[in-house]
Every structure is written in structure tokens, then in C-alpha cells.
Short mmCIF file of C-alpha atoms in Angstrom, two decimals:
data_model
loop_
_atom_site.label_atom_id
_atom_site.label_comp_id
_atom_site.label_asym_id
_atom_site.label_seq_id
_atom_site.Cartn_x
_atom_site.Cartn_y
_atom_site.Cartn_z
CA MET A 131 15.47 -21.87 13.14
CA LEU A 132 15.04 -18.26 12.10
CA LEU A 133 18.22 -17.74 10.11
CA LYS A 134 21.06 -19.79 8.62
CA TRP A 135 24.02 -18.61 10.64
CA LYS A 136 26.53 -19.77 8.03
CA SER A 137 25.48 -16.73 5.96
CA LEU A 138 27.22 -14.52 8.55
CA SER A 139 30.65 -15.83 7.61
CA VAL A 140 31.01 -13.24 4.83
CA ILE A 141 30.38 -10.35 7.19
CA HIS A 142 33.33 -8.44 8.64
CA PRO A 143 34.33 -10.11 11.95
CA GLN A 144 33.99 -6.93 14.02
CA HIS A 145 30.27 -6.86 13.21
CA CYS A 146 29.52 -10.54 13.83
CA LYS A 147 28.75 -10.22 17.56
CA GLU A 148 26.53 -7.18 17.01
CA ILE A 149 24.60 -8.90 14.21
CA PHE A 150 24.21 -12.09 16.21
CA LEU A 151 22.72 -10.11 19.10
CA LEU A 152 20.36 -8.22 16.80
CA GLN A 153 19.16 -11.42 15.17
CA GLY A 154 18.81 -13.13 18.53
CA ASN A 155 16.66 -10.24 19.70
CA PHE A 156 14.48 -10.50 16.64
CA GLN A 157 14.12 -14.27 17.13
CA LYS A 158 12.33 -13.44 20.41
CA ILE A 159 9.94 -11.11 18.61
CA ILE A 160 9.27 -13.55 15.77
CA SER A 161 8.38 -16.30 18.25
CA ARG A 162 5.63 -14.10 19.70
CA PHE A 163 3.98 -13.52 16.33
CA GLU A 164 4.91 -16.60 14.32
CA SER A 165 1.98 -18.69 13.19
CA SER A 166 1.96 -22.48 12.85
CA SER A 167 -0.54 -22.27 9.99
CA PRO A 168 0.65 -21.80 6.38
CA ALA A 169 1.77 -18.23 5.74
CA ALA A 170 0.26 -16.10 3.00
CA HIS A 171 2.37 -14.21 0.49
CA THR A 172 2.22 -10.47 -0.03
CA SER A 173 2.24 -9.21 -3.61
CA LEU A 174 5.97 -8.41 -3.18
CA TYR A 175 6.99 -11.97 -2.28
CA ASN A 176 8.77 -12.60 -5.60
CA LEU A 177 10.69 -9.35 -5.19
CA HIS A 178 11.85 -10.45 -1.74
CA THR A 179 13.05 -13.85 -2.91
CA ALA A 180 14.75 -12.35 -5.98
CA HIS A 181 16.76 -10.15 -3.59
CA LYS A 182 17.59 -13.14 -1.35
CA GLY A 183 15.26 -12.14 1.44
CA LYS A 184 15.47 -14.40 4.49
CA MET A 185 11.79 -15.16 4.90
CA VAL A 186 9.86 -15.94 8.09
CA ASN A 187 6.21 -16.46 8.96
CA PHE A 188 5.38 -13.19 10.71
CA GLY A 189 1.77 -12.50 11.64
CA GLY A 190 0.63 -15.10 9.10
CA PHE A 191 2.62 -13.68 6.18
CA GLN A 192 5.96 -14.60 4.62
CA LEU A 193 8.13 -11.53 5.15
CA PRO A 194 11.90 -10.85 5.03
CA VAL A 195 13.97 -10.35 8.18
CA GLN A 196 16.88 -9.14 6.04
CA TYR A 197 18.26 -9.49 2.52
CA GLY A 198 21.22 -11.55 1.35
CA ASN A 199 24.36 -10.90 3.34
CA ASP A 200 23.34 -7.41 4.41
CA GLY A 201 23.21 -7.43 8.19
CA ILE A 202 20.39 -5.89 10.19
CA ALA A 203 22.74 -3.23 11.60
CA ALA A 204 23.95 -2.22 8.13
CA SER A 205 20.38 -1.97 6.86
CA HIS A 206 19.45 0.08 9.94
CA ARG A 207 22.32 2.53 9.37
CA HIS A 208 21.50 2.89 5.68
CA THR A 209 17.95 3.88 6.59
CA ARG A 210 19.20 6.54 9.01
CA ALA A 211 21.71 7.90 6.45
CA HIS A 212 19.73 7.57 3.20
CA CYS A 213 16.43 5.66 2.88
CA SER A 214 15.05 2.14 2.72
CA LEU A 215 11.95 0.44 1.35
CA PHE A 216 9.91 -1.87 3.60
CA ASP A 217 7.06 -4.21 2.67
CA VAL A 218 4.35 -3.64 5.29
CA SER A 219 1.52 -5.15 3.26
CA HIS A 220 0.76 -7.54 6.12
CA MET A 221 -0.84 -4.63 8.01
CA LEU A 222 -4.64 -4.53 7.98
CA GLN A 223 -5.94 -1.75 5.72
CA THR A 224 -9.57 -0.79 6.29
CA GLU A 225 -11.92 1.77 4.74
CA ILE A 226 -15.03 2.90 6.63
CA THR A 227 -17.82 4.76 4.84
CA GLY A 228 -21.28 6.05 5.67
CA LYS A 229 -22.68 9.22 7.24
CA ASP A 230 -22.24 7.69 10.71
CA SER A 231 -18.70 6.43 10.10
CA ILE A 232 -17.05 8.94 12.43
CA SER A 233 -19.38 8.39 15.39
CA PHE A 234 -19.09 4.64 14.74
CA PHE A 235 -15.31 4.59 14.91
CA GLU A 236 -15.18 6.88 17.91
CA THR A 237 -17.07 4.21 19.91
CA LEU A 238 -13.99 2.00 19.50
CA CYS A 239 -11.01 4.34 19.78
CA THR A 240 -9.59 7.31 21.70
CA THR A 241 -9.10 9.86 18.91
CA ASP A 242 -11.18 12.97 18.25
CA ILE A 243 -11.86 12.02 14.64
CA GLU A 244 -14.65 14.57 14.35
CA GLY A 245 -12.11 17.30 15.04
CA LEU A 246 -9.56 16.07 12.49
CA PRO A 247 -9.23 18.22 9.35
CA GLU A 248 -9.71 16.37 6.08
CA ASP A 249 -6.71 14.40 4.84
CA ARG A 250 -5.18 14.38 8.31
CA GLY A 251 -4.28 11.27 10.29
CA ALA A 252 -3.58 10.40 13.90
CA LEU A 253 -2.23 7.55 15.97
CA SER A 254 -5.12 6.02 17.88
CA LEU A 255 -5.89 3.14 20.20
CA PHE A 256 -8.60 0.54 20.43
CA THR A 257 -9.29 0.28 24.17
CA SER A 258 -11.20 -2.22 26.29
CA PRO A 259 -13.91 -1.49 28.88
CA SER A 260 -11.25 -2.02 31.56
CA GLY A 261 -8.94 0.58 29.96
CA GLY A 262 -6.45 -1.83 28.36
CA ILE A 263 -5.01 -1.34 24.87
CA LEU A 264 -6.51 -3.75 22.33
CA ASP A 265 -4.41 -2.41 19.45
CA ASP A 266 -2.66 0.71 18.20
CA LEU A 267 -3.54 2.00 14.74
CA MET A 268 -3.44 4.90 12.31
CA VAL A 269 -6.73 6.52 11.33
CA SER A 270 -7.02 9.17 8.61
CA LYS A 271 -10.05 11.28 7.74
CA THR A 272 -9.92 11.49 3.96
CA SER A 273 -11.38 14.09 1.60
CA GLN A 274 -12.88 11.18 -0.34
CA GLY A 275 -15.43 10.73 2.45
CA TYR A 276 -14.11 7.63 4.20
CA LEU A 277 -11.87 6.79 7.12
CA TYR A 278 -8.65 5.01 6.20
CA VAL A 279 -7.36 2.78 8.99
CA VAL A 280 -4.10 0.83 9.23
CA SER A 281 -3.77 -1.61 12.14
CA ASN A 282 -1.44 -4.42 13.18
CA ALA A 283 -1.18 -7.70 11.31
CA GLY A 284 -0.85 -9.66 14.54
CA ARG A 285 -4.26 -8.30 15.59
CA ARG A 286 -5.88 -8.73 12.17
CA ASP A 287 -8.55 -11.23 13.25
CA HIS A 288 -9.20 -9.45 16.53
CA ASP A 289 -9.57 -6.04 14.89
CA LYS A 290 -11.82 -7.36 12.14
CA ASN A 291 -14.13 -8.99 14.68
CA LEU A 292 -14.14 -5.87 16.85
CA MET A 293 -15.15 -3.63 13.96
CA LEU A 294 -17.66 -6.05 12.45
CA LYS A 295 -19.47 -6.56 15.75
CA ALA A 296 -19.67 -2.81 16.26
CA GLN A 297 -20.93 -2.39 12.70
CA GLU A 298 -23.66 -4.94 13.31
CA LYS A 299 -24.76 -3.06 16.42
CA PHE A 300 -24.77 0.31 14.66
CA ARG A 301 -26.75 -1.01 11.72
CA SER A 302 -29.30 -2.59 14.08
CA GLU A 303 -29.91 0.94 15.37
CA GLY A 304 -30.59 2.17 11.83
CA LYS A 305 -27.25 3.91 11.41
CA ASP A 306 -25.24 4.16 8.20
CA VAL A 307 -21.79 2.59 8.31
CA SER A 308 -19.95 0.16 6.03
CA ILE A 309 -16.56 -1.50 6.51
CA THR A 310 -14.31 -2.70 3.68
CA PHE A 311 -11.14 -4.63 4.47
CA ARG A 312 -8.51 -4.20 1.77
CA GLU A 313 -6.68 -7.52 1.75
CA PRO A 314 -3.01 -7.77 0.69
CA THR A 315 -4.11 -9.51 -2.52
CA GLU A 316 -5.87 -6.24 -3.43
CA ARG A 317 -3.78 -3.51 -1.83
CA ALA A 318 -0.07 -3.49 -1.01
CA LEU A 319 1.46 -1.18 1.57
CA LEU A 320 5.06 0.00 1.24
CA ALA A 321 7.01 2.26 3.57
CA ILE A 322 9.91 4.34 2.30
CA GLN A 323 11.80 5.74 5.28
CA GLY A 324 14.85 7.90 5.80
CA PRO A 325 16.16 11.45 5.26
CA GLU A 326 16.26 10.99 1.47
CA ALA A 327 12.80 9.42 1.19
CA GLN A 328 11.20 12.57 -0.24
CA LYS A 329 13.83 12.90 -2.95
CA ALA A 330 13.46 9.24 -3.87
CA LEU A 331 9.66 9.28 -4.07
CA GLN A 332 9.20 12.76 -5.58
CA GLN A 333 10.19 11.73 -9.11
CA PHE A 334 7.33 9.19 -9.25
CA VAL A 335 4.36 11.15 -7.82
CA ASP A 336 2.18 13.84 -9.42
CA PHE A 337 2.32 16.51 -6.67
CA ASP A 338 4.88 18.39 -4.59
CA LEU A 339 5.73 16.23 -1.56
CA GLY A 340 6.99 19.36 0.17
CA THR A 341 3.35 20.31 0.72
CA LEU A 342 2.54 17.04 2.49
CA TYR A 343 3.49 17.31 6.16
CA PHE A 344 3.74 14.64 8.84
CA MET A 345 0.45 12.75 9.35
CA ARG A 346 -1.09 14.20 6.18
CA THR A 347 -2.46 11.93 3.46
CA ARG A 348 -3.67 12.24 -0.11
CA VAL A 349 -4.46 10.26 -3.25
CA SER A 350 -1.86 10.38 -6.01
CA LYS A 351 -0.54 8.66 -9.08
CA ILE A 352 2.69 6.77 -8.42
CA SER A 353 4.73 5.75 -11.46
CA GLY A 354 1.66 6.58 -13.51
CA ILE A 355 -0.54 4.20 -11.49
CA GLU A 356 -3.91 5.65 -10.48
CA GLY A 357 -5.55 5.23 -7.08
CA CYS A 358 -2.49 5.23 -4.81
CA ARG A 359 -2.54 6.81 -1.36
CA VAL A 360 0.50 8.60 0.06
CA THR A 361 0.66 9.23 3.82
CA ARG A 362 3.61 10.97 5.45
CA CYS A 363 4.30 8.76 8.46
CA GLY A 364 6.29 5.71 9.46
CA TYR A 365 7.65 3.48 12.19
CA THR A 366 11.33 4.48 12.26
CA GLY A 367 11.47 8.01 13.69
CA GLU A 368 12.75 9.21 10.32
CA ASP A 369 10.93 11.27 7.72
CA GLY A 370 9.12 9.00 5.31
CA PHE A 371 5.96 7.80 3.65
CA GLU A 372 3.62 4.85 3.61
CA ILE A 373 2.12 4.25 0.18
CA SER A 374 -0.96 2.11 -0.39
CA VAL A 375 -1.00 0.86 -3.98
CA PRO A 376 -2.85 -1.70 -6.10
CA ALA A 377 -1.26 -5.07 -5.37
CA ASN A 378 -0.80 -5.87 -9.05
CA ALA A 379 1.33 -2.73 -9.48
CA SER A 380 3.39 -3.06 -6.29
CA ILE A 381 6.45 -4.78 -7.77
CA ALA A 382 6.68 -2.26 -10.62
CA ILE A 383 6.45 0.66 -8.18
CA ALA A 384 9.02 -0.93 -5.86
CA HIS A 385 11.39 -1.48 -8.81
CA ASP A 386 11.10 2.17 -9.81
CA LEU A 387 12.00 3.29 -6.29
CA LEU A 388 14.89 0.85 -5.98
CA GLN A 389 16.32 1.93 -9.34
CA SER A 390 16.37 5.63 -8.49
CA PRO A 391 19.28 7.19 -10.42
CA THR A 392 20.10 9.70 -7.68
CA ILE A 393 19.11 8.16 -4.32
CA PRO A 394 20.45 4.81 -2.99
CA VAL A 395 17.16 3.17 -2.01
CA HIS A 396 17.72 -0.27 -0.43
CA LEU A 397 15.28 -2.95 0.65
CA ALA A 398 15.03 -3.43 4.42
CA GLY A 399 13.35 -6.16 6.44
CA LEU A 400 11.63 -6.76 9.73
CA GLY A 401 14.91 -6.86 11.67
CA ALA A 402 15.92 -3.28 10.82
CA ARG A 403 12.33 -2.12 11.22
CA ASP A 404 12.37 -3.35 14.81
CA THR A 405 15.69 -1.77 15.80
CA LEU A 406 14.71 1.51 14.15
CA ARG A 407 11.36 1.69 15.95
CA LEU A 408 13.00 0.89 19.29
CA GLU A 409 15.55 3.69 18.88
CA ALA A 410 12.56 5.92 18.06
CA GLY A 411 10.84 4.87 21.30
CA LEU A 412 7.83 3.43 19.45
CA CYS A 413 5.72 0.62 20.88
CA LEU A 414 5.33 -2.86 19.43
CA TYR A 415 1.96 -4.39 20.21
CA GLY A 416 2.36 -7.62 22.14
CA ASN A 417 5.69 -6.48 23.59
CA ASP A 418 5.38 -2.93 24.90
CA ILE A 419 1.59 -2.61 24.96
CA ASP A 420 -1.24 -5.09 25.30
CA GLU A 421 -4.62 -5.58 26.95
CA ASN A 422 -3.00 -5.25 30.38
CA THR A 423 -1.42 -1.84 29.74
CA THR A 424 -3.32 1.44 29.64
CA PRO A 425 -2.65 4.47 27.43
CA VAL A 426 -1.46 6.43 30.47
CA SER A 427 1.03 3.85 31.70
CA ALA A 428 2.31 3.39 28.14
CA GLY A 429 2.98 7.11 27.73
CA LEU A 430 0.27 7.41 25.08
CA THR A 431 -2.09 9.78 26.89
CA TRP A 432 -1.64 12.24 24.00
CA THR A 433 -3.67 9.92 21.74
CA ILE A 434 -6.80 10.82 23.73
CA GLY A 435 -8.35 13.96 22.23
CA LYS A 436 -9.40 16.85 24.48
CA ARG A 437 -13.02 16.52 23.39
CA ARG A 438 -12.96 12.77 24.06
CA ARG A 439 -11.75 13.40 27.60
CA GLN A 440 -14.70 15.70 28.10
CA THR A 441 -17.32 13.40 26.54
CA LYS A 442 -15.85 10.33 28.30
CA ASP A 443 -17.43 8.08 25.67
CA PHE A 444 -14.56 5.81 24.60
CA PRO A 445 -14.11 2.30 26.03
CA GLY A 446 -12.47 2.31 29.46
CA ALA A 447 -12.82 6.09 29.82
CA ASP A 448 -13.42 6.04 33.58
CA LYS A 449 -10.31 3.95 34.31
CA ILE A 450 -8.10 5.86 31.88
CA LEU A 451 -9.20 9.33 32.96
CA ASP A 452 -8.69 8.36 36.60
CA GLU A 453 -5.10 7.38 35.77
CA ILE A 454 -4.53 10.70 34.03
CA LYS A 455 -5.62 12.45 37.23
CA ASN A 456 -3.98 10.20 39.82
CA LYS A 457 -1.08 8.65 37.84
CA PRO A 458 -0.59 4.94 37.14
CA GLN A 459 1.45 2.62 39.34
CA LYS A 460 3.89 1.78 36.55
CA VAL A 461 4.97 3.70 33.45
CA ARG A 462 6.94 2.94 30.28
CA VAL A 463 10.51 4.26 30.25
CA GLY A 464 13.64 4.02 28.18
CA LEU A 465 16.67 2.22 29.59
CA LEU A 466 20.23 2.84 28.45
CA SER A 467 22.93 0.33 29.38
CA GLU A 468 26.01 1.47 31.24
CA GLY A 469 29.05 -0.60 30.37
CA ARG A 470 29.36 -3.86 28.48
CA GLY A 471 27.11 -6.88 28.49
CA PRO A 472 24.28 -8.51 26.55
CA PRO A 473 21.11 -6.53 25.78
CA ALA A 474 18.06 -6.95 27.97
CA ARG A 475 15.28 -8.98 26.33
CA HIS A 476 11.53 -8.96 26.63
CA GLY A 477 10.64 -10.25 30.10
CA ALA A 478 13.91 -9.38 31.82
CA THR A 479 13.51 -8.17 35.40
CA ILE A 480 14.33 -4.56 36.35
CA VAL A 481 15.85 -4.31 39.83
CA LEU A 482 16.70 -1.70 42.46
CA ASN A 483 18.56 -2.77 45.61
CA ASN A 484 17.78 -6.44 44.87
CA THR A 485 14.05 -5.67 44.71
CA THR A 486 12.05 -6.14 41.50
CA VAL A 487 10.67 -2.77 40.36
CA GLY A 488 9.71 -3.50 36.75
CA THR A 489 9.99 -5.56 33.57
CA VAL A 490 11.71 -5.05 30.22
CA THR A 491 9.38 -5.19 27.21
CA SER A 492 11.82 -4.62 24.30
CA GLY A 493 15.57 -4.43 24.00
CA CYS A 494 18.42 -4.59 21.47
CA PRO A 495 21.88 -3.26 20.68
CA SER A 496 21.44 0.19 19.15
CA PRO A 497 23.29 0.46 15.82
CA SER A 498 23.10 4.26 16.01
CA LEU A 499 24.31 4.69 19.60
CA GLY A 500 26.69 1.75 19.90
CA SER A 501 25.19 0.66 23.22
CA ASN A 502 22.30 -1.48 24.42
CA ILE A 503 18.87 0.09 24.77
CA ALA A 504 15.55 -1.15 26.11
CA MET A 505 12.08 -0.10 27.08
CA GLY A 506 10.12 -1.38 30.03
CA TYR A 507 7.72 -0.56 32.83
CA VAL A 508 8.92 0.61 36.24
CA ASN A 509 7.29 2.02 39.36
CA SER A 510 6.20 5.59 38.65
CA ASP A 511 8.50 7.05 41.32
CA LEU A 512 11.51 5.58 39.49
CA SER A 513 10.67 6.95 36.04
CA SER A 514 12.71 10.17 36.08
CA PRO A 515 15.55 10.31 33.52
CA GLY A 516 18.88 9.62 35.18
CA THR A 517 17.51 7.12 37.71
CA LYS A 518 20.03 4.30 38.20
CA LEU A 519 18.62 0.76 38.01
CA GLN A 520 19.75 -2.74 37.06
CA VAL A 521 18.42 -5.44 34.75
CA LYS A 522 18.77 -9.13 35.47
CA ILE A 523 20.12 -11.11 32.52
CA ARG A 524 20.85 -14.80 33.08
CA ASP A 525 21.38 -14.29 36.84
CA THR A 526 23.68 -11.31 36.25
CA LEU A 527 22.76 -7.77 37.22
CA LEU A 528 23.77 -5.12 34.68
CA ASN A 529 23.61 -1.38 35.26
CA VAL A 530 21.15 0.76 33.30
CA VAL A 531 19.94 4.33 33.56
CA VAL A 532 16.45 5.62 32.82
CA SER A 533 16.59 7.60 29.57
CA LYS A 534 14.28 10.02 27.82
CA LEU A 535 12.46 8.65 24.78
CA PRO A 536 13.16 8.60 21.92
CA PHE A 537 16.75 7.39 22.16
CA VAL A 538 17.46 8.92 18.73
CA GLU A 539 15.92 12.28 17.82
CA SER A 540 12.86 12.02 15.59
CA LYS A 541 13.00 13.79 12.23
CA TYR A 542 9.36 14.11 11.24
CA TYR A 543 8.50 16.65 8.53
CA ILE A 544 6.53 19.20 10.53
CA PRO A 545 5.61 22.78 9.45
CA LYS A 546 7.85 25.40 10.98
CA LYS A 547 6.10 27.73 13.39
CA SER A 548 5.91 31.28 12.07
CA LYS A 549 7.71 33.93 14.10
CA LYS A 550 5.45 36.51 15.70
#
């Protein structure tokens, strides 16, 4: 069982139903990624257990769903109001070097990496020859001469094999490329997210964070530790940073952040991370996107660079570009519940006039909105905001309305456009 429900008895009764629903939703997600093999520990494992983290095997790593008696909803709200610290060391961190590193990586993904300025990152996709999404990832073109890639833990083995096979092919053609996987025993990855994240982190870095905009990255000292990388990004819709640090310094850096004298930085687990990303309209691989969904149907066409559309040299280009021109049959939408009832879960049927028109891929009660939200795929002609539909939950039809994404406004730190 995922959690010991007796721990909920200390929570205020009015929140018990909401927390139960949130944890039930996360149980569904855990079951899709939980491994039967022994789980590895990240370098922050002792910190999690010291703070009474409720640990689960997620993507092959022991990670906290929540901490102590703090509910997922309370942790979620704290992140939106202040900031929280997440251990995301289970993600696969990769460095790619060599004079052919850019052309190498562009054979696998959709991004115009050649056109990226130095120390700039982008969301990208590994795609298949048939146009499906193999994984979503972050790729940054660093001024140190390598590509820095962060991809999903649940696709760790797949992504490693994909890159290594491509490396072997490139090298057989006499090209210069080298891949280094930075394992969690070597590099930890922490995410500090929320409106007060900059204030919390600023006191420990050696440069002005106000100069680092969304999707920018740079090397910095953190708490006096050399060789850390700070990237302004995240998975919550809030302003925030992901910091890659030496694993042996990760607990000390986390302690410094948590003991900030001015900002209430709290630890947050996988449960809050999931509800935050869903409110932000962000995809979870294996739920909202997979090998059977295309970038166009998933609403991720913007990840395909203009030059890449012209060169048509990424995997599945013909299929994907045809969908851009002619539109896909189904598209990802947001769904907002109307009235009371349980939240729609992954796999729930979306209905119009007793006819199935789509499927829910993610859903939960929204701590910020106070109502149930979901994402799913519906027929393209039913994707306009305001379209009335229903979802089938345990043989009951509940009313929903198609909603614009994100559900909660994103607050990324983006340069203001100068007035002309």
C-alpha cells in the first residue's frame, strides 16, 4: 500500500476527503512507474527519512510522496504561496561533447539546437520514425562546450540505449561525439519552486539571479560549492530553478536552503509535484504522452524549431509535419469539472451524447481552484474551450467543460518586452 492512512487522523477533518482523493490519484501514477526491483537511493535519502518522508519506489528510486503529516494539498499551496524544495535526482542527467554533438543530438530530437544561443535551454522531444513521442526532455547548449540534457527517470534505460546506439552509429561514420551519463551517485538534482524561490536561493549563489531568465542556465558556486549548475526552469508553472550539484554536497546545500532565515522553504514530494504540474497543464510521460501520441496532438508543436520543419530531418518528420498541416484526429485539452463528484482518473472515458469521444490521461482535485481538473484527448472538433462534455466515473456521467491550459496562470521569469 502506498501510504499509511492512519497518519491522516491528525489532519483537520475538512481536508481529509481532499487529501484522500489526492493520494488516491497519486497511487494510480505510482503504479504506472513503480518497479518490482530494489529501489536505489538518491544522495538526499537520509534527509527525506529524517523529515519523515513517506517513501515509495518511483522509477527505480526511493522518493518521498509527502513529508510527515503535511498533506499533499498543504504542500501544494505552500509552493504556490512561498517556495518548496524537491528532490528530482532520479532524472537522467546527460552531458554530450564533441564537435559533432549538436548534429548528433538533432538526429534524435525536434529542437533547433544549432540555433540556440549559448547557455539557453529548450523543452524537446525524442520522436520515433512513426512520429510518436519517445520522451520529453530539457536540452541546454552550454558555454562550456557541451549539451546538458535532463530526461525522465521512467525512461532512463530507454533513453540511454537510444543515445548510445546513435553514438555508435555516428562514431562509425568518423564523427566526434561522446556521451557521459551523470548518475545520481555523482550528481544530485534539486528543484526549488515558487514565487519566493529567487529570494531563497540568491543568498547562496555567486551571481545575480535577476539576470538569469526562464530557460537560461549557468555554472555557479552554491553555498561555496564549486561546479554547480543553475537552470531557471521547473515543473510547477511557478518561477523556480533546477540546480545540479555534486551528490556529496547535496544534503548540505539542501539544509542551507531549508534553514533560510527570511524565506519559509519547505520540502515537497512527488504528490505535490504532480498536482502542481497538472494545474500548470504540463505533460507526464506515460500518462499524457507516449509512443502513441504525436507532438501535434499533444499540443507540443512549438517544440519543433522552424529550421527543423524546413530541413525535415528529425525522426517522424513526414508524419508530424503532415499533422501540422492537416490537423490530428485527437488533441490534448484541459477539462474542468462542473459540480461535485470524484475526479476523473487516467483512463476514464470522455463522452458526448452517450458516445465516446476521448480519454482522460491525468486528473486530480485542484488545491488552487477548489474543483476537479483533468487533461485528456478528444476529437479535434470538440477541443474549443467552453465545449460541454461528460466523463464516465464508475458508471456515472459527470459534467465537464473544455478549459484552456494552463488551469493556473504560469509565472515564469521572462524578460519584459521593451516599449517602442
